[in-house]
Amino acid sequence: DIRKGEVVHDGTKSDVVFPDALAWRRFVFALPRKAACDMTEWSWTQRLENDGPMKLLTAINISVLMNMGLTPAQINAVPKSSTSSLFYATQDIKKGEEILTDYEIYDTRFDLAGLGR
């Protein structure tokens, strides 16, 4: 079981931060087709510091299984801010219970990270 306030996922130790959009493209296009499709689903943009540049990130770990809660009551793991990759339990989570987060916490703007031009 995970208690309210405990760390659910520490992305600071496992999320991949790409230096630029070209590096992300090279990585994705080097993958087999199915893996490339999955990787684009598991990528997002995020500012890692307040008013910092928008970065491209991807997860190559168990966190890709965190789904989005459809209502605020369902969400049980979120970062403390939009610049954090450290997720905390917002309520007690029992073993076997799905971990649900809020994908909207990050301002996903691929154009600001160099994609979509």
mmCIF file of N, CA and C in Angstrom:
data_model
loop_
_atom_site.group_PDB
_atom_site.id
_atom_site.type_symbol
_atom_site.label_atom_id
_atom_site.label_comp_id
_atom_site.label_asym_id
_atom_site.label_seq_id
_atom_site.Cartn_x
_atom_site.Cartn_y
_atom_site.Cartn_z
ATOM 1 N N ASP A 1 0.828 -1.193 0.000
ATOM 2 C CA ASP A 1 0.000 0.000 0.000
ATOM 3 C C ASP A 1 0.873 1.258 0.000
ATOM 4 N N ILE A 2 0.347 2.315 -0.593
ATOM 5 C CA ILE A 2 1.034 3.605 -0.611
ATOM 6 C C ILE A 2 0.174 4.583 0.181
ATOM 7 N N ARG A 3 0.774 5.236 1.137
ATOM 8 C CA ARG A 3 0.024 6.177 1.975
ATOM 9 C C ARG A 3 -0.001 7.562 1.353
ATOM 10 N N LYS A 4 -1.049 8.298 1.639
ATOM 11 C CA LYS A 4 -1.164 9.683 1.185
ATOM 12 C C LYS A 4 0.109 10.442 1.554
ATOM 13 N N GLY A 5 0.656 11.172 0.555
ATOM 14 C CA GLY A 5 1.861 11.962 0.778
ATOM 15 C C GLY A 5 3.151 11.252 0.418
ATOM 16 N N GLU A 6 3.106 9.924 0.247
ATOM 17 C CA GLU A 6 4.311 9.188 -0.127
ATOM 18 C C GLU A 6 4.592 9.331 -1.617
ATOM 19 N N VAL A 7 5.862 9.149 -1.976
ATOM 20 C CA VAL A 7 6.253 9.206 -3.379
ATOM 21 C C VAL A 7 5.707 7.974 -4.095
ATOM 22 N N VAL A 8 5.040 8.218 -5.220
ATOM 23 C CA VAL A 8 4.503 7.146 -6.057
ATOM 24 C C VAL A 8 5.477 6.845 -7.188
ATOM 25 N N HIS A 9 6.049 7.896 -7.761
ATOM 26 C CA HIS A 9 6.982 7.736 -8.879
ATOM 27 C C HIS A 9 7.975 8.897 -8.871
ATOM 28 N N ASP A 10 9.256 8.558 -9.038
ATOM 29 C CA ASP A 10 10.302 9.574 -9.107
ATOM 30 C C ASP A 10 10.860 9.622 -10.529
ATOM 31 N N GLY A 11 10.263 10.459 -11.357
ATOM 32 C CA GLY A 11 10.702 10.598 -12.740
ATOM 33 C C GLY A 11 12.045 11.283 -12.877
ATOM 34 N N THR A 12 12.509 11.951 -11.831
ATOM 35 C CA THR A 12 13.807 12.631 -11.915
ATOM 36 C C THR A 12 14.936 11.626 -12.099
ATOM 37 N N LYS A 13 14.691 10.369 -11.747
ATOM 38 C CA LYS A 13 15.721 9.342 -11.868
ATOM 39 C C LYS A 13 15.574 8.502 -13.129
ATOM 40 N N SER A 14 14.463 8.674 -13.862
ATOM 41 C CA SER A 14 14.252 7.768 -14.984
ATOM 42 C C SER A 14 13.692 8.413 -16.253
ATOM 43 N N ASP A 15 13.091 9.577 -16.174
ATOM 44 C CA ASP A 15 12.585 10.222 -17.382
ATOM 45 C C ASP A 15 13.751 10.659 -18.259
ATOM 46 N N VAL A 16 13.568 10.551 -19.557
ATOM 47 C CA VAL A 16 14.595 10.972 -20.508
ATOM 48 C C VAL A 16 14.278 12.395 -20.941
ATOM 49 N N VAL A 17 15.238 13.305 -20.780
ATOM 50 C CA VAL A 17 15.096 14.696 -21.220
ATOM 51 C C VAL A 17 15.972 14.862 -22.455
ATOM 52 N N PHE A 18 15.345 15.195 -23.570
ATOM 53 C CA PHE A 18 16.091 15.355 -24.816
ATOM 54 C C PHE A 18 16.645 16.772 -24.909
ATOM 55 N N PRO A 19 17.871 16.926 -25.440
ATOM 56 C CA PRO A 19 18.467 18.256 -25.527
ATOM 57 C C PRO A 19 17.748 19.161 -26.518
ATOM 58 N N ASP A 20 17.118 18.559 -27.532
ATOM 59 C CA ASP A 20 16.383 19.360 -28.518
ATOM 60 C C ASP A 20 15.468 18.451 -29.327
ATOM 61 N N ALA A 21 14.642 19.048 -30.173
ATOM 62 C CA ALA A 21 13.668 18.304 -30.970
ATOM 63 C C ALA A 21 14.347 17.348 -31.945
ATOM 64 N N LEU A 22 15.493 17.731 -32.491
ATOM 65 C CA LEU A 22 16.196 16.863 -33.427
ATOM 66 C C LEU A 22 16.636 15.563 -32.744
ATOM 67 N N ALA A 23 17.122 15.650 -31.538
ATOM 68 C CA ALA A 23 17.537 14.452 -30.798
ATOM 69 C C ALA A 23 16.336 13.537 -30.551
ATOM 70 N N TRP A 24 15.188 14.117 -30.210
ATOM 71 C CA TRP A 24 13.970 13.326 -30.007
ATOM 72 C C TRP A 24 13.564 12.633 -31.310
ATOM 73 N N ARG A 25 13.578 13.391 -32.417
ATOM 74 C CA ARG A 25 13.228 12.807 -33.723
ATOM 75 C C ARG A 25 14.158 11.656 -34.082
ATOM 76 N N ARG A 26 15.450 11.849 -33.917
ATOM 77 C CA ARG A 26 16.420 10.797 -34.250
ATOM 78 C C ARG A 26 16.154 9.540 -33.420
ATOM 79 N N PHE A 27 15.867 9.738 -32.149
ATOM 80 C CA PHE A 27 15.578 8.611 -31.265
ATOM 81 C C PHE A 27 14.333 7.858 -31.739
ATOM 82 N N VAL A 28 13.244 8.587 -31.962
ATOM 83 C CA VAL A 28 11.982 7.944 -32.357
ATOM 84 C C VAL A 28 12.113 7.247 -33.706
ATOM 85 N N PHE A 29 12.737 7.883 -34.689
ATOM 86 C CA PHE A 29 12.850 7.284 -36.021
ATOM 87 C C PHE A 29 13.824 6.106 -36.069
ATOM 88 N N ALA A 30 14.655 5.956 -35.054
ATOM 89 C CA ALA A 30 15.563 4.811 -34.991
ATOM 90 C C ALA A 30 14.891 3.566 -34.405
ATOM 91 N N LEU A 31 13.703 3.744 -33.850
ATOM 92 C CA LEU A 31 12.989 2.636 -33.218
ATOM 93 C C LEU A 31 12.184 1.828 -34.236
ATOM 94 N N PRO A 32 11.890 0.565 -33.936
ATOM 95 C CA PRO A 32 10.945 -0.175 -34.775
ATOM 96 C C PRO A 32 9.594 0.544 -34.764
ATOM 97 N N ARG A 33 8.818 0.380 -35.812
ATOM 98 C CA ARG A 33 7.584 1.147 -36.004
ATOM 99 C C ARG A 33 6.650 1.116 -34.789
ATOM 100 N N LYS A 34 6.340 -0.063 -34.249
ATOM 101 C CA LYS A 34 5.424 -0.136 -33.118
ATOM 102 C C LYS A 34 5.995 0.582 -31.899
ATOM 103 N N ALA A 35 7.268 0.382 -31.661
ATOM 104 C CA ALA A 35 7.906 1.052 -30.523
ATOM 105 C C ALA A 35 7.896 2.564 -30.719
ATOM 106 N N ALA A 36 8.088 3.029 -31.958
ATOM 107 C CA ALA A 36 8.064 4.464 -32.238
ATOM 108 C C ALA A 36 6.684 5.046 -31.948
ATOM 109 N N CYS A 37 5.637 4.309 -32.335
ATOM 110 C CA CYS A 37 4.268 4.782 -32.050
ATOM 111 C C CYS A 37 4.032 4.881 -30.549
ATOM 112 N N ASP A 38 4.453 3.853 -29.808
ATOM 113 C CA ASP A 38 4.309 3.887 -28.351
ATOM 114 C C ASP A 38 5.090 5.053 -27.762
ATOM 115 N N MET A 39 6.314 5.257 -28.239
ATOM 116 C CA MET A 39 7.162 6.307 -27.683
ATOM 117 C C MET A 39 6.555 7.690 -27.882
ATOM 118 N N THR A 40 5.901 7.914 -29.010
ATOM 119 C CA THR A 40 5.270 9.224 -29.214
ATOM 120 C C THR A 40 4.115 9.416 -28.226
ATOM 121 N N GLU A 41 3.443 8.323 -27.866
ATOM 122 C CA GLU A 41 2.374 8.409 -26.860
ATOM 123 C C GLU A 41 2.933 8.658 -25.466
ATOM 124 N N TRP A 42 4.146 8.201 -25.223
ATOM 125 C CA TRP A 42 4.755 8.311 -23.901
ATOM 126 C C TRP A 42 5.652 9.539 -23.770
ATOM 127 N N SER A 43 5.543 10.461 -24.713
ATOM 128 C CA SER A 43 6.352 11.691 -24.682
ATOM 129 C C SER A 43 5.479 12.883 -24.342
ATOM 130 N N TRP A 44 6.079 13.881 -23.765
ATOM 131 C CA TRP A 44 5.359 15.102 -23.396
ATOM 132 C C TRP A 44 6.347 16.258 -23.347
ATOM 133 N N THR A 45 5.817 17.461 -23.199
ATOM 134 C CA THR A 45 6.673 18.630 -23.016
ATOM 135 C C THR A 45 6.490 19.142 -21.594
ATOM 136 N N GLN A 46 7.557 19.727 -21.083
ATOM 137 C CA GLN A 46 7.508 20.205 -19.701
ATOM 138 C C GLN A 46 8.601 21.236 -19.485
ATOM 139 N N ARG A 47 8.299 22.241 -18.710
ATOM 140 C CA ARG A 47 9.331 23.166 -18.224
ATOM 141 C C ARG A 47 9.870 22.560 -16.934
ATOM 142 N N LEU A 48 11.176 22.407 -16.840
ATOM 143 C CA LEU A 48 11.778 21.796 -15.659
ATOM 144 C C LEU A 48 12.115 22.814 -14.578
ATOM 145 N N GLU A 49 11.972 24.083 -14.916
ATOM 146 C CA GLU A 49 12.135 25.161 -13.936
ATOM 147 C C GLU A 49 11.179 26.282 -14.329
ATOM 148 N N ASN A 50 10.764 27.065 -13.368
ATOM 149 C CA ASN A 50 9.834 28.168 -13.646
ATOM 150 C C ASN A 50 10.410 29.081 -14.724
ATOM 151 N N ASP A 51 9.605 29.372 -15.731
ATOM 152 C CA ASP A 51 9.988 30.230 -16.860
ATOM 153 C C ASP A 51 11.168 29.676 -17.659
ATOM 154 N N GLY A 52 11.506 28.398 -17.457
ATOM 155 C CA GLY A 52 12.582 27.775 -18.219
ATOM 156 C C GLY A 52 12.094 27.367 -19.597
ATOM 157 N N PRO A 53 12.999 26.886 -20.436
ATOM 158 C CA PRO A 53 12.607 26.470 -21.781
ATOM 159 C C PRO A 53 11.749 25.200 -21.734
ATOM 160 N N MET A 54 10.875 25.059 -22.720
ATOM 161 C CA MET A 54 10.065 23.858 -22.832
ATOM 162 C C MET A 54 10.966 22.726 -23.321
ATOM 163 N N LYS A 55 10.929 21.606 -22.631
ATOM 164 C CA LYS A 55 11.756 20.449 -22.957
ATOM 165 C C LYS A 55 10.875 19.298 -23.431
ATOM 166 N N LEU A 56 11.440 18.423 -24.250
ATOM 167 C CA LEU A 56 10.789 17.175 -24.660
ATOM 168 C C LEU A 56 11.258 16.077 -23.727
ATOM 169 N N LEU A 57 10.311 15.325 -23.177
ATOM 170 C CA LEU A 57 10.635 14.225 -22.282
ATOM 171 C C LEU A 57 9.904 12.971 -22.729
ATOM 172 N N THR A 58 10.425 11.847 -22.315
ATOM 173 C CA THR A 58 9.737 10.583 -22.529
ATOM 174 C C THR A 58 10.035 9.673 -21.354
ATOM 175 N N ALA A 59 9.135 8.742 -21.134
ATOM 176 C CA ALA A 59 9.295 7.778 -20.053
ATOM 177 C C ALA A 59 9.586 6.413 -20.647
ATOM 178 N N ILE A 60 10.613 5.788 -20.135
ATOM 179 C CA ILE A 60 10.940 4.426 -20.547
ATOM 180 C C ILE A 60 10.976 3.605 -19.260
ATOM 181 N N ASN A 61 9.838 3.595 -18.587
ATOM 182 C CA ASN A 61 9.757 2.922 -17.298
ATOM 183 C C ASN A 61 8.289 2.616 -16.981
ATOM 184 N N ILE A 62 8.048 2.131 -15.814
ATOM 185 C CA ILE A 62 6.713 1.702 -15.400
ATOM 186 C C ILE A 62 5.700 2.857 -15.367
ATOM 187 N N SER A 63 6.168 4.092 -15.310
ATOM 188 C CA SER A 63 5.238 5.224 -15.217
ATOM 189 C C SER A 63 4.343 5.357 -16.446
ATOM 190 N N VAL A 64 4.725 4.727 -17.567
ATOM 191 C CA VAL A 64 3.861 4.801 -18.748
ATOM 192 C C VAL A 64 2.523 4.124 -18.496
ATOM 193 N N LEU A 65 2.428 3.353 -17.434
ATOM 194 C CA LEU A 65 1.169 2.696 -17.100
ATOM 195 C C LEU A 65 0.249 3.575 -16.259
ATOM 196 N N MET A 66 0.718 4.766 -15.849
ATOM 197 C CA MET A 66 -0.166 5.686 -15.125
ATOM 198 C C MET A 66 -1.148 6.281 -16.123
ATOM 199 N N ASN A 67 -2.415 6.059 -15.893
ATOM 200 C CA ASN A 67 -3.442 6.597 -16.770
ATOM 201 C C ASN A 67 -3.998 7.879 -16.191
ATOM 202 N N MET A 68 -4.830 8.552 -16.980
ATOM 203 C CA MET A 68 -5.429 9.808 -16.526
ATOM 204 C C MET A 68 -6.761 9.524 -15.837
ATOM 205 N N GLY A 69 -6.931 10.109 -14.678
ATOM 206 C CA GLY A 69 -8.211 10.032 -13.992
ATOM 207 C C GLY A 69 -9.222 10.912 -14.714
ATOM 208 N N LEU A 70 -10.442 10.449 -14.809
ATOM 209 C CA LEU A 70 -11.470 11.206 -15.532
ATOM 210 C C LEU A 70 -12.144 12.263 -14.673
ATOM 211 N N THR A 71 -12.049 12.097 -13.357
ATOM 212 C CA THR A 71 -12.609 13.089 -12.440
ATOM 213 C C THR A 71 -11.552 13.399 -11.382
ATOM 214 N N PRO A 72 -11.616 14.562 -10.759
ATOM 215 C CA PRO A 72 -10.645 14.880 -9.703
ATOM 216 C C PRO A 72 -10.628 13.840 -8.581
ATOM 217 N N ALA A 73 -11.761 13.233 -8.277
ATOM 218 C CA ALA A 73 -11.819 12.227 -7.208
ATOM 219 C C ALA A 73 -11.041 10.966 -7.565
ATOM 220 N N GLN A 74 -10.897 10.671 -8.855
ATOM 221 C CA GLN A 74 -10.163 9.476 -9.278
ATOM 222 C C GLN A 74 -8.650 9.675 -9.236
ATOM 223 N N ILE A 75 -8.189 10.906 -9.369
ATOM 224 C CA ILE A 75 -6.752 11.191 -9.433
ATOM 225 C C ILE A 75 -6.130 10.930 -8.067
ATOM 226 N N ASN A 76 -5.118 10.049 -8.038
ATOM 227 C CA ASN A 76 -4.511 9.706 -6.755
ATOM 228 C C ASN A 76 -2.988 9.895 -6.717
ATOM 229 N N ALA A 77 -2.421 10.457 -7.809
ATOM 230 C CA ALA A 77 -0.976 10.720 -7.819
ATOM 231 C C ALA A 77 -0.687 11.907 -8.733
ATOM 232 N N VAL A 78 -0.062 12.934 -8.191
ATOM 233 C CA VAL A 78 0.285 14.128 -8.978
ATOM 234 C C VAL A 78 1.613 14.703 -8.487
ATOM 235 N N PRO A 79 2.299 15.436 -9.376
ATOM 236 C CA PRO A 79 3.486 16.169 -8.914
ATOM 237 C C PRO A 79 3.033 17.404 -8.136
ATOM 238 N N LYS A 80 3.922 17.956 -7.337
ATOM 239 C CA LYS A 80 3.557 19.148 -6.549
ATOM 240 C C LYS A 80 3.475 20.399 -7.405
ATOM 241 N N SER A 81 4.125 20.372 -8.588
ATOM 242 C CA SER A 81 4.066 21.514 -9.492
ATOM 243 C C SER A 81 4.265 21.027 -10.919
ATOM 244 N N SER A 82 4.028 21.895 -11.873
ATOM 245 C CA SER A 82 4.172 21.526 -13.284
ATOM 246 C C SER A 82 5.640 21.403 -13.707
ATOM 247 N N THR A 83 6.567 21.797 -12.845
ATOM 248 C CA THR A 83 7.992 21.655 -13.166
ATOM 249 C C THR A 83 8.611 20.415 -12.515
ATOM 250 N N SER A 84 7.815 19.662 -11.790
ATOM 251 C CA SER A 84 8.307 18.500 -11.063
ATOM 252 C C SER A 84 7.985 17.199 -11.786
ATOM 253 N N SER A 85 8.851 16.214 -11.617
ATOM 254 C CA SER A 85 8.607 14.861 -12.131
ATOM 255 C C SER A 85 8.509 13.865 -10.982
ATOM 256 N N LEU A 86 8.278 14.387 -9.799
ATOM 257 C CA LEU A 86 8.150 13.577 -8.591
ATOM 258 C C LEU A 86 6.671 13.520 -8.227
ATOM 259 N N PHE A 87 6.057 12.340 -8.352
ATOM 260 C CA PHE A 87 4.622 12.186 -8.119
ATOM 261 C C PHE A 87 4.352 11.690 -6.699
ATOM 262 N N TYR A 88 3.388 12.316 -6.039
ATOM 263 C CA TYR A 88 3.003 11.965 -4.678
ATOM 264 C C TYR A 88 1.563 11.467 -4.651
ATOM 265 N N ALA A 89 1.279 10.576 -3.713
ATOM 266 C CA ALA A 89 -0.082 10.080 -3.528
ATOM 267 C C ALA A 89 -0.932 11.179 -2.899
ATOM 268 N N THR A 90 -2.076 11.453 -3.504
ATOM 269 C CA THR A 90 -2.998 12.456 -2.956
ATOM 270 C C THR A 90 -4.017 11.814 -2.018
ATOM 271 N N GLN A 91 -3.995 10.495 -1.953
ATOM 272 C CA GLN A 91 -4.855 9.718 -1.066
ATOM 273 C C GLN A 91 -4.188 8.355 -0.881
ATOM 274 N N ASP A 92 -4.641 7.590 0.070
ATOM 275 C CA ASP A 92 -4.103 6.247 0.243
ATOM 276 C C ASP A 92 -4.417 5.419 -1.000
ATOM 277 N N ILE A 93 -3.438 4.636 -1.463
ATOM 278 C CA ILE A 93 -3.612 3.782 -2.629
ATOM 279 C C ILE A 93 -3.349 2.346 -2.192
ATOM 280 N N LYS A 94 -4.347 1.513 -2.342
ATOM 281 C CA LYS A 94 -4.223 0.117 -1.932
ATOM 282 C C LYS A 94 -3.523 -0.713 -3.006
ATOM 283 N N LYS A 95 -2.839 -1.761 -2.604
ATOM 284 C CA LYS A 95 -2.178 -2.678 -3.530
ATOM 285 C C LYS A 95 -3.211 -3.171 -4.545
ATOM 286 N N GLY A 96 -2.863 -3.100 -5.817
ATOM 287 C CA GLY A 96 -3.765 -3.532 -6.874
ATOM 288 C C GLY A 96 -4.647 -2.418 -7.430
ATOM 289 N N GLU A 97 -4.714 -1.287 -6.738
ATOM 290 C CA GLU A 97 -5.517 -0.153 -7.201
ATOM 291 C C GLU A 97 -4.765 0.577 -8.316
ATOM 292 N N GLU A 98 -5.491 1.012 -9.328
ATOM 293 C CA GLU A 98 -4.866 1.716 -10.443
ATOM 294 C C GLU A 98 -4.358 3.082 -9.988
ATOM 295 N N ILE A 99 -3.171 3.435 -10.459
ATOM 296 C CA ILE A 99 -2.614 4.756 -10.173
ATOM 297 C C ILE A 99 -3.037 5.683 -11.295
ATOM 298 N N LEU A 100 -3.756 6.738 -10.934
ATOM 299 C CA LEU A 100 -4.299 7.686 -11.907
ATOM 300 C C LEU A 100 -3.769 9.074 -11.625
ATOM 301 N N THR A 101 -3.382 9.752 -12.682
ATOM 302 C CA THR A 101 -2.822 11.094 -12.553
ATOM 303 C C THR A 101 -3.615 12.072 -13.405
ATOM 304 N N ASP A 102 -3.154 13.302 -13.444
ATOM 305 C CA ASP A 102 -3.786 14.350 -14.242
ATOM 306 C C ASP A 102 -2.807 14.767 -15.338
ATOM 307 N N TYR A 103 -3.049 14.333 -16.562
ATOM 308 C CA TYR A 103 -2.158 14.673 -17.675
ATOM 309 C C TYR A 103 -2.132 16.179 -17.938
ATOM 310 N N GLU A 104 -3.146 16.878 -17.492
ATOM 311 C CA GLU A 104 -3.244 18.313 -17.753
ATOM 312 C C GLU A 104 -2.262 19.129 -16.912
ATOM 313 N N ILE A 105 -1.593 18.504 -15.951
ATOM 314 C CA ILE A 105 -0.648 19.240 -15.105
ATOM 315 C C ILE A 105 0.491 19.828 -15.924
ATOM 316 N N TYR A 106 0.839 19.144 -17.028
ATOM 317 C CA TYR A 106 1.896 19.643 -17.896
ATOM 318 C C TYR A 106 1.284 20.333 -19.106
ATOM 319 N N ASP A 107 1.803 21.501 -19.430
ATOM 320 C CA ASP A 107 1.343 22.280 -20.579
ATOM 321 C C ASP A 107 1.993 21.699 -21.830
ATOM 322 N N THR A 108 1.340 20.719 -22.437
ATOM 323 C CA THR A 108 1.932 20.027 -23.577
ATOM 324 C C THR A 108 1.890 20.913 -24.808
ATOM 325 N N ARG A 109 3.049 21.481 -25.122
ATOM 326 C CA ARG A 109 3.211 22.380 -26.274
ATOM 327 C C ARG A 109 4.416 21.921 -27.069
ATOM 328 N N PHE A 110 4.188 20.959 -27.964
ATOM 329 C CA PHE A 110 5.281 20.435 -28.760
ATOM 330 C C PHE A 110 5.896 21.513 -29.645
ATOM 331 N N ASP A 111 5.100 22.504 -30.046
ATOM 332 C CA ASP A 111 5.638 23.586 -30.868
ATOM 333 C C ASP A 111 6.691 24.403 -30.114
ATOM 334 N N LEU A 112 6.495 24.592 -28.815
ATOM 335 C CA LEU A 112 7.467 25.358 -28.020
ATOM 336 C C LEU A 112 8.745 24.560 -27.750
ATOM 337 N N ALA A 113 8.685 23.245 -27.985
ATOM 338 C CA ALA A 113 9.863 22.413 -27.802
ATOM 339 C C ALA A 113 10.567 22.130 -29.136
ATOM 340 N N GLY A 114 10.080 22.747 -30.214
ATOM 341 C CA GLY A 114 10.747 22.608 -31.496
ATOM 342 C C GLY A 114 10.104 21.641 -32.462
ATOM 343 N N LEU A 115 8.968 21.062 -32.109
ATOM 344 C CA LEU A 115 8.253 20.161 -33.017
ATOM 345 C C LEU A 115 7.035 20.877 -33.594
ATOM 346 N N GLY A 116 6.616 20.446 -34.750
ATOM 347 C CA GLY A 116 5.384 20.983 -35.318
ATOM 348 C C GLY A 116 5.551 22.289 -36.072
ATOM 349 N N ARG A 117 6.766 22.609 -36.417
ATOM 350 C CA ARG A 117 6.982 23.851 -37.166
ATOM 351 C C ARG A 117 6.827 23.598 -38.633
#
